[in-house]
Short mmCIF file of N, CA and C in Angstrom, two decimals:
data_model
loop_
_atom_site.label_atom_id
_atom_site.label_comp_id
_atom_site.label_asym_id
_atom_site.label_seq_id
_atom_site.Cartn_x
_atom_site.Cartn_y
_atom_site.Cartn_z
N MET A 1 -18.96 38.43 5.74
CA MET A 1 -19.78 37.76 4.75
C MET A 1 -19.19 38.08 3.37
N PHE A 2 -19.06 37.06 2.54
CA PHE A 2 -18.52 37.22 1.19
C PHE A 2 -19.66 37.19 0.18
N LEU A 3 -19.70 38.21 -0.67
CA LEU A 3 -20.76 38.37 -1.65
C LEU A 3 -20.16 38.71 -3.01
N GLY A 4 -20.93 38.50 -4.05
CA GLY A 4 -20.57 39.00 -5.37
C GLY A 4 -19.80 38.03 -6.24
N THR A 5 -19.57 38.48 -7.46
CA THR A 5 -18.84 37.71 -8.46
C THR A 5 -17.74 38.60 -9.02
N HIS A 6 -16.55 38.04 -9.08
CA HIS A 6 -15.37 38.78 -9.52
C HIS A 6 -14.64 37.92 -10.56
N ASN A 7 -13.92 38.56 -11.47
CA ASN A 7 -13.26 37.83 -12.54
C ASN A 7 -11.78 38.18 -12.66
N PRO A 8 -10.97 37.76 -11.68
CA PRO A 8 -9.53 37.98 -11.78
C PRO A 8 -8.89 36.96 -12.72
N ARG A 9 -7.68 37.26 -13.14
CA ARG A 9 -6.93 36.33 -13.99
C ARG A 9 -5.82 35.69 -13.18
N LEU A 10 -5.57 34.44 -13.47
CA LEU A 10 -4.46 33.70 -12.87
C LEU A 10 -3.21 34.06 -13.66
N ASP A 11 -2.13 34.45 -12.98
CA ASP A 11 -0.92 34.79 -13.72
C ASP A 11 -0.07 33.54 -13.98
N ASP A 12 1.03 33.72 -14.66
CA ASP A 12 1.88 32.59 -15.05
C ASP A 12 2.52 31.87 -13.86
N LYS A 13 2.55 32.52 -12.71
CA LYS A 13 3.13 31.91 -11.51
C LYS A 13 2.06 31.28 -10.62
N GLY A 14 0.81 31.23 -11.09
CA GLY A 14 -0.25 30.62 -10.31
C GLY A 14 -0.80 31.53 -9.23
N ARG A 15 -0.64 32.85 -9.42
CA ARG A 15 -1.14 33.80 -8.43
C ARG A 15 -2.43 34.44 -8.93
N LEU A 16 -3.28 34.78 -7.98
CA LEU A 16 -4.58 35.36 -8.28
C LEU A 16 -4.77 36.58 -7.39
N PHE A 17 -5.23 37.69 -7.98
CA PHE A 17 -5.57 38.86 -7.17
C PHE A 17 -6.88 38.59 -6.45
N LEU A 18 -6.87 38.76 -5.14
CA LEU A 18 -8.10 38.65 -4.37
C LEU A 18 -8.96 39.88 -4.65
N PRO A 19 -10.28 39.73 -4.61
CA PRO A 19 -11.13 40.92 -4.78
C PRO A 19 -10.74 41.99 -3.75
N ALA A 20 -10.60 43.22 -4.22
CA ALA A 20 -10.12 44.31 -3.37
C ALA A 20 -10.93 44.47 -2.09
N LYS A 21 -12.24 44.27 -2.17
CA LYS A 21 -13.09 44.48 -0.99
C LYS A 21 -12.84 43.47 0.12
N TYR A 22 -12.14 42.36 -0.18
CA TYR A 22 -11.87 41.34 0.84
C TYR A 22 -10.41 41.23 1.24
N ARG A 23 -9.56 42.04 0.66
CA ARG A 23 -8.13 41.93 0.93
C ARG A 23 -7.78 42.17 2.39
N GLU A 24 -8.38 43.17 3.00
CA GLU A 24 -8.07 43.45 4.40
C GLU A 24 -8.48 42.29 5.30
N GLU A 25 -9.68 41.76 5.07
CA GLU A 25 -10.16 40.64 5.89
C GLU A 25 -9.29 39.40 5.75
N LEU A 26 -8.68 39.22 4.58
CA LEU A 26 -7.87 38.02 4.32
C LEU A 26 -6.37 38.27 4.46
N SER A 27 -5.99 39.51 4.78
CA SER A 27 -4.57 39.86 4.81
C SER A 27 -3.78 39.10 5.87
N GLY A 28 -4.43 38.68 6.95
CA GLY A 28 -3.75 37.95 8.00
C GLY A 28 -3.54 36.48 7.70
N GLY A 29 -4.15 35.99 6.65
CA GLY A 29 -3.99 34.59 6.27
C GLY A 29 -5.31 33.97 5.89
N LEU A 30 -5.20 32.92 5.11
CA LEU A 30 -6.37 32.22 4.61
C LEU A 30 -5.99 30.78 4.33
N VAL A 31 -6.99 29.98 4.13
CA VAL A 31 -6.78 28.57 3.78
C VAL A 31 -7.55 28.30 2.49
N ILE A 32 -6.86 27.70 1.53
CA ILE A 32 -7.46 27.28 0.27
C ILE A 32 -7.52 25.76 0.29
N THR A 33 -8.67 25.21 -0.07
CA THR A 33 -8.80 23.76 -0.10
C THR A 33 -9.78 23.34 -1.19
N LYS A 34 -9.86 22.05 -1.42
CA LYS A 34 -10.79 21.52 -2.41
C LYS A 34 -12.22 21.75 -1.96
N GLY A 35 -13.05 22.16 -2.89
CA GLY A 35 -14.47 22.32 -2.62
C GLY A 35 -15.25 21.33 -3.46
N GLN A 36 -16.54 21.28 -3.23
CA GLN A 36 -17.39 20.41 -4.04
C GLN A 36 -17.52 21.01 -5.44
N GLU A 37 -17.94 20.20 -6.39
CA GLU A 37 -18.13 20.60 -7.79
C GLU A 37 -16.86 21.13 -8.44
N ARG A 38 -15.72 20.67 -7.97
CA ARG A 38 -14.42 21.00 -8.57
C ARG A 38 -14.08 22.49 -8.55
N CYS A 39 -14.48 23.17 -7.49
CA CYS A 39 -14.03 24.54 -7.27
C CYS A 39 -13.10 24.51 -6.06
N LEU A 40 -12.54 25.65 -5.72
CA LEU A 40 -11.73 25.77 -4.52
C LEU A 40 -12.46 26.63 -3.51
N TYR A 41 -12.34 26.27 -2.23
CA TYR A 41 -12.88 27.07 -1.15
C TYR A 41 -11.74 27.90 -0.56
N VAL A 42 -12.03 29.15 -0.26
CA VAL A 42 -11.08 30.04 0.40
C VAL A 42 -11.72 30.52 1.69
N PHE A 43 -11.10 30.17 2.80
CA PHE A 43 -11.61 30.54 4.12
C PHE A 43 -10.65 31.49 4.81
N PRO A 44 -11.17 32.51 5.49
CA PRO A 44 -10.30 33.23 6.42
C PRO A 44 -9.82 32.22 7.46
N THR A 45 -8.65 32.43 8.00
CA THR A 45 -8.08 31.46 8.94
C THR A 45 -9.03 31.16 10.10
N ALA A 46 -9.67 32.18 10.65
CA ALA A 46 -10.57 31.96 11.79
C ALA A 46 -11.75 31.07 11.41
N GLU A 47 -12.30 31.24 10.22
CA GLU A 47 -13.42 30.40 9.78
C GLU A 47 -12.95 28.96 9.57
N PHE A 48 -11.75 28.80 9.02
CA PHE A 48 -11.22 27.44 8.82
C PHE A 48 -11.01 26.76 10.18
N GLN A 49 -10.57 27.51 11.16
CA GLN A 49 -10.40 26.95 12.51
C GLN A 49 -11.75 26.53 13.10
N ARG A 50 -12.80 27.31 12.84
CA ARG A 50 -14.14 26.95 13.32
C ARG A 50 -14.59 25.63 12.69
N ILE A 51 -14.37 25.47 11.40
CA ILE A 51 -14.74 24.23 10.71
C ILE A 51 -13.91 23.07 11.24
N THR A 52 -12.64 23.33 11.49
CA THR A 52 -11.76 22.29 12.04
C THR A 52 -12.29 21.79 13.37
N GLU A 53 -12.74 22.70 14.23
CA GLU A 53 -13.30 22.31 15.53
C GLU A 53 -14.57 21.48 15.35
N ALA A 54 -15.41 21.87 14.41
CA ALA A 54 -16.64 21.11 14.17
C ALA A 54 -16.32 19.70 13.68
N LEU A 55 -15.35 19.58 12.80
CA LEU A 55 -14.98 18.25 12.30
C LEU A 55 -14.27 17.43 13.39
N ARG A 56 -13.54 18.12 14.25
CA ARG A 56 -12.88 17.42 15.36
C ARG A 56 -13.93 16.81 16.29
N ALA A 57 -15.08 17.47 16.43
CA ALA A 57 -16.14 16.98 17.31
C ALA A 57 -16.96 15.87 16.66
N ALA A 58 -16.87 15.72 15.34
CA ALA A 58 -17.62 14.68 14.64
C ALA A 58 -17.01 13.31 14.95
N PRO A 59 -17.82 12.28 14.95
CA PRO A 59 -17.30 10.94 15.31
C PRO A 59 -16.36 10.38 14.23
N VAL A 60 -15.13 10.11 14.63
CA VAL A 60 -14.14 9.54 13.70
C VAL A 60 -14.53 8.13 13.26
N THR A 61 -15.47 7.53 13.96
CA THR A 61 -15.94 6.20 13.60
C THR A 61 -16.89 6.23 12.40
N ASP A 62 -17.35 7.42 12.02
CA ASP A 62 -18.25 7.58 10.88
C ASP A 62 -17.41 7.66 9.60
N ARG A 63 -17.65 6.72 8.69
CA ARG A 63 -16.86 6.65 7.45
C ARG A 63 -16.92 7.94 6.64
N SER A 64 -18.09 8.56 6.54
CA SER A 64 -18.22 9.78 5.74
C SER A 64 -17.43 10.94 6.37
N VAL A 65 -17.36 11.00 7.68
CA VAL A 65 -16.58 12.03 8.36
C VAL A 65 -15.09 11.84 8.04
N ARG A 66 -14.63 10.60 8.12
CA ARG A 66 -13.22 10.32 7.80
C ARG A 66 -12.90 10.67 6.36
N ALA A 67 -13.77 10.27 5.44
CA ALA A 67 -13.53 10.52 4.02
C ALA A 67 -13.51 12.02 3.73
N TYR A 68 -14.49 12.73 4.24
CA TYR A 68 -14.55 14.17 4.02
C TYR A 68 -13.33 14.86 4.60
N SER A 69 -13.00 14.52 5.83
CA SER A 69 -11.85 15.14 6.49
C SER A 69 -10.55 14.89 5.74
N ARG A 70 -10.37 13.68 5.25
CA ARG A 70 -9.13 13.37 4.51
C ARG A 70 -8.97 14.25 3.29
N VAL A 71 -10.00 14.33 2.48
CA VAL A 71 -9.91 15.13 1.25
C VAL A 71 -9.81 16.62 1.60
N PHE A 72 -10.62 17.06 2.53
CA PHE A 72 -10.66 18.47 2.91
C PHE A 72 -9.32 18.96 3.45
N PHE A 73 -8.72 18.22 4.37
CA PHE A 73 -7.47 18.66 4.99
C PHE A 73 -6.24 18.32 4.16
N ALA A 74 -6.24 17.21 3.47
CA ALA A 74 -5.08 16.84 2.66
C ALA A 74 -4.86 17.83 1.52
N GLY A 75 -5.95 18.41 1.02
CA GLY A 75 -5.83 19.37 -0.07
C GLY A 75 -5.64 20.81 0.39
N ALA A 76 -5.66 21.03 1.69
CA ALA A 76 -5.63 22.41 2.20
C ALA A 76 -4.23 23.01 2.18
N SER A 77 -4.20 24.30 1.93
CA SER A 77 -2.94 25.04 1.93
C SER A 77 -3.17 26.39 2.60
N ASP A 78 -2.36 26.67 3.63
CA ASP A 78 -2.50 27.98 4.27
C ASP A 78 -1.59 28.97 3.52
N GLU A 79 -2.16 30.12 3.25
CA GLU A 79 -1.48 31.13 2.43
C GLU A 79 -1.63 32.50 3.08
N VAL A 80 -0.71 33.38 2.74
CA VAL A 80 -0.79 34.78 3.15
C VAL A 80 -0.67 35.61 1.87
N PRO A 81 -1.64 36.46 1.59
CA PRO A 81 -1.56 37.30 0.39
C PRO A 81 -0.34 38.22 0.43
N ASP A 82 0.23 38.50 -0.75
CA ASP A 82 1.35 39.43 -0.80
C ASP A 82 0.84 40.86 -0.70
N LYS A 83 1.75 41.83 -0.76
CA LYS A 83 1.37 43.24 -0.57
C LYS A 83 0.45 43.77 -1.66
N GLN A 84 0.44 43.11 -2.82
CA GLN A 84 -0.45 43.52 -3.90
C GLN A 84 -1.82 42.85 -3.82
N GLY A 85 -2.01 41.98 -2.82
CA GLY A 85 -3.28 41.30 -2.66
C GLY A 85 -3.38 40.03 -3.49
N ARG A 86 -2.23 39.51 -3.91
CA ARG A 86 -2.22 38.26 -4.67
C ARG A 86 -2.00 37.09 -3.73
N VAL A 87 -2.61 35.97 -4.09
CA VAL A 87 -2.40 34.74 -3.34
C VAL A 87 -1.97 33.67 -4.33
N THR A 88 -1.00 32.87 -3.93
CA THR A 88 -0.55 31.78 -4.78
C THR A 88 -1.43 30.57 -4.56
N ILE A 89 -1.92 30.02 -5.66
CA ILE A 89 -2.74 28.81 -5.59
C ILE A 89 -1.83 27.64 -5.95
N PRO A 90 -1.59 26.73 -5.00
CA PRO A 90 -0.69 25.61 -5.28
C PRO A 90 -1.12 24.81 -6.51
N SER A 91 -0.15 24.30 -7.22
CA SER A 91 -0.38 23.56 -8.46
C SER A 91 -1.41 22.43 -8.33
N PRO A 92 -1.34 21.58 -7.28
CA PRO A 92 -2.35 20.51 -7.17
C PRO A 92 -3.78 21.04 -7.06
N LEU A 93 -3.95 22.18 -6.39
CA LEU A 93 -5.29 22.77 -6.28
C LEU A 93 -5.72 23.38 -7.61
N ARG A 94 -4.79 24.00 -8.33
CA ARG A 94 -5.13 24.52 -9.66
C ARG A 94 -5.58 23.39 -10.57
N ALA A 95 -4.87 22.27 -10.50
CA ALA A 95 -5.22 21.12 -11.33
C ALA A 95 -6.58 20.55 -10.94
N TYR A 96 -6.85 20.41 -9.64
CA TYR A 96 -8.13 19.89 -9.16
C TYR A 96 -9.30 20.69 -9.71
N ALA A 97 -9.17 22.03 -9.66
CA ALA A 97 -10.26 22.91 -10.09
C ALA A 97 -10.22 23.21 -11.59
N GLY A 98 -9.21 22.70 -12.28
CA GLY A 98 -9.09 22.95 -13.72
C GLY A 98 -8.91 24.42 -14.04
N LEU A 99 -8.20 25.13 -13.17
CA LEU A 99 -8.05 26.57 -13.36
C LEU A 99 -7.16 26.88 -14.55
N SER A 100 -7.65 27.75 -15.39
CA SER A 100 -6.88 28.29 -16.50
C SER A 100 -6.65 29.77 -16.19
N ARG A 101 -6.36 30.53 -17.16
CA ARG A 101 -6.10 31.96 -16.94
C ARG A 101 -7.34 32.70 -16.44
N GLU A 102 -8.49 32.39 -17.03
CA GLU A 102 -9.73 33.09 -16.69
C GLU A 102 -10.40 32.40 -15.49
N CYS A 103 -10.52 33.13 -14.40
CA CYS A 103 -11.12 32.59 -13.18
C CYS A 103 -12.31 33.43 -12.76
N THR A 104 -13.18 32.81 -12.01
CA THR A 104 -14.31 33.52 -11.39
C THR A 104 -14.24 33.25 -9.90
N VAL A 105 -14.29 34.31 -9.12
CA VAL A 105 -14.30 34.21 -7.66
C VAL A 105 -15.68 34.68 -7.21
N ILE A 106 -16.37 33.80 -6.50
CA ILE A 106 -17.70 34.15 -6.01
C ILE A 106 -17.71 34.20 -4.49
N GLY A 107 -18.54 35.09 -3.98
CA GLY A 107 -18.78 35.12 -2.54
C GLY A 107 -19.82 34.05 -2.22
N ALA A 108 -19.54 33.27 -1.19
CA ALA A 108 -20.46 32.20 -0.79
C ALA A 108 -20.64 32.23 0.74
N ASN A 109 -21.05 33.40 1.23
CA ASN A 109 -21.34 33.60 2.64
C ASN A 109 -20.07 33.62 3.49
N THR A 110 -19.65 32.48 4.05
CA THR A 110 -18.49 32.45 4.94
C THR A 110 -17.19 32.12 4.23
N ARG A 111 -17.25 31.98 2.91
CA ARG A 111 -16.06 31.64 2.15
C ARG A 111 -16.15 32.27 0.76
N LEU A 112 -15.02 32.29 0.10
CA LEU A 112 -14.98 32.58 -1.32
C LEU A 112 -14.82 31.25 -2.04
N GLU A 113 -15.27 31.19 -3.28
CA GLU A 113 -15.02 30.03 -4.11
C GLU A 113 -14.31 30.50 -5.37
N ILE A 114 -13.31 29.73 -5.79
CA ILE A 114 -12.58 30.03 -7.02
C ILE A 114 -12.95 28.96 -8.04
N TRP A 115 -13.42 29.41 -9.18
CA TRP A 115 -13.85 28.53 -10.27
C TRP A 115 -13.09 28.88 -11.54
N ASP A 116 -12.85 27.91 -12.39
CA ASP A 116 -12.50 28.19 -13.76
C ASP A 116 -13.74 28.86 -14.35
N THR A 117 -13.57 29.95 -15.09
CA THR A 117 -14.72 30.71 -15.57
C THR A 117 -15.67 29.86 -16.42
N ALA A 118 -15.13 29.04 -17.32
CA ALA A 118 -16.00 28.20 -18.15
C ALA A 118 -16.78 27.20 -17.29
N ALA A 119 -16.13 26.62 -16.28
CA ALA A 119 -16.81 25.68 -15.38
C ALA A 119 -17.91 26.39 -14.59
N TRP A 120 -17.64 27.63 -14.11
CA TRP A 120 -18.65 28.38 -13.38
C TRP A 120 -19.86 28.67 -14.26
N GLU A 121 -19.61 29.09 -15.49
CA GLU A 121 -20.72 29.40 -16.40
C GLU A 121 -21.56 28.16 -16.69
N THR A 122 -20.92 27.01 -16.85
CA THR A 122 -21.64 25.76 -17.08
C THR A 122 -22.46 25.39 -15.85
N TYR A 123 -21.85 25.51 -14.66
CA TYR A 123 -22.56 25.21 -13.42
C TYR A 123 -23.77 26.13 -13.25
N LEU A 124 -23.56 27.43 -13.44
CA LEU A 124 -24.63 28.39 -13.25
C LEU A 124 -25.77 28.15 -14.24
N GLU A 125 -25.44 27.83 -15.47
CA GLU A 125 -26.46 27.55 -16.48
C GLU A 125 -27.31 26.34 -16.08
N ALA A 126 -26.67 25.34 -15.50
CA ALA A 126 -27.39 24.13 -15.10
C ALA A 126 -28.20 24.33 -13.82
N GLU A 127 -27.70 25.12 -12.89
CA GLU A 127 -28.32 25.24 -11.56
C GLU A 127 -29.27 26.42 -11.40
N GLU A 128 -29.08 27.46 -12.15
CA GLU A 128 -29.90 28.66 -11.96
C GLU A 128 -31.39 28.42 -12.19
N PRO A 129 -31.81 27.62 -13.18
CA PRO A 129 -33.25 27.40 -13.35
C PRO A 129 -33.92 26.76 -12.13
N ALA A 130 -33.18 25.96 -11.37
CA ALA A 130 -33.76 25.29 -10.20
C ALA A 130 -33.74 26.18 -8.96
N PHE A 131 -33.07 27.32 -9.04
CA PHE A 131 -32.90 28.21 -7.89
C PHE A 131 -34.23 28.56 -7.22
N ALA A 132 -35.21 28.97 -7.99
CA ALA A 132 -36.50 29.36 -7.43
C ALA A 132 -37.25 28.17 -6.84
N ASP A 133 -37.04 27.02 -7.41
CA ASP A 133 -37.77 25.83 -6.96
C ASP A 133 -37.30 25.32 -5.60
N VAL A 134 -36.05 25.58 -5.24
CA VAL A 134 -35.55 25.01 -3.99
C VAL A 134 -35.59 25.97 -2.81
N SER A 135 -36.04 27.19 -3.01
CA SER A 135 -36.01 28.15 -1.90
C SER A 135 -36.80 27.67 -0.69
N GLU A 136 -37.90 27.04 -0.88
CA GLU A 136 -38.72 26.56 0.23
C GLU A 136 -38.03 25.42 0.98
N GLU A 137 -37.29 24.61 0.27
CA GLU A 137 -36.58 23.51 0.93
C GLU A 137 -35.34 23.97 1.68
N VAL A 138 -34.64 24.97 1.12
CA VAL A 138 -33.41 25.46 1.74
C VAL A 138 -33.72 26.44 2.87
N LEU A 139 -34.70 27.31 2.64
CA LEU A 139 -35.05 28.34 3.63
C LEU A 139 -36.55 28.29 3.93
N PRO A 140 -37.03 27.25 4.58
CA PRO A 140 -38.46 27.14 4.84
C PRO A 140 -38.98 28.32 5.67
N GLY A 141 -40.02 28.96 5.12
CA GLY A 141 -40.67 30.05 5.82
C GLY A 141 -39.92 31.37 5.83
N ILE A 142 -38.75 31.43 5.21
CA ILE A 142 -37.95 32.66 5.23
C ILE A 142 -38.26 33.54 4.04
N LEU A 143 -38.31 32.96 2.85
CA LEU A 143 -38.56 33.73 1.64
C LEU A 143 -39.94 33.45 1.09
#
């Protein structure tokens, strides 16, 4: 499970230090792809394979499944962190997420998300007030 908020910097070569607490879990490989709201999703390879199987089982005749799969897989890049725990974020993915030097990496349960820090702050400012209002819809009877 991925938790927390981290603020690594993107270096001049497009590399980002992964949060230290997740380096071992991601050391065998990971997949970076486009996420919703112009962030990047980072999945451990095993989790990406699980999602791949779920999408493989979805009906290819469904237009939304085809559209989602195309964007999700076409933007994906499998990476292996270097010995310092850095991962290279391909240029097209950096451009998609508008990543500058200042980045925010958040834990999002089964994945990490990489955001441009200014974009994350804007998103959080807009979404945080509604957080309490949606708990019953997202987790009925749990909280």
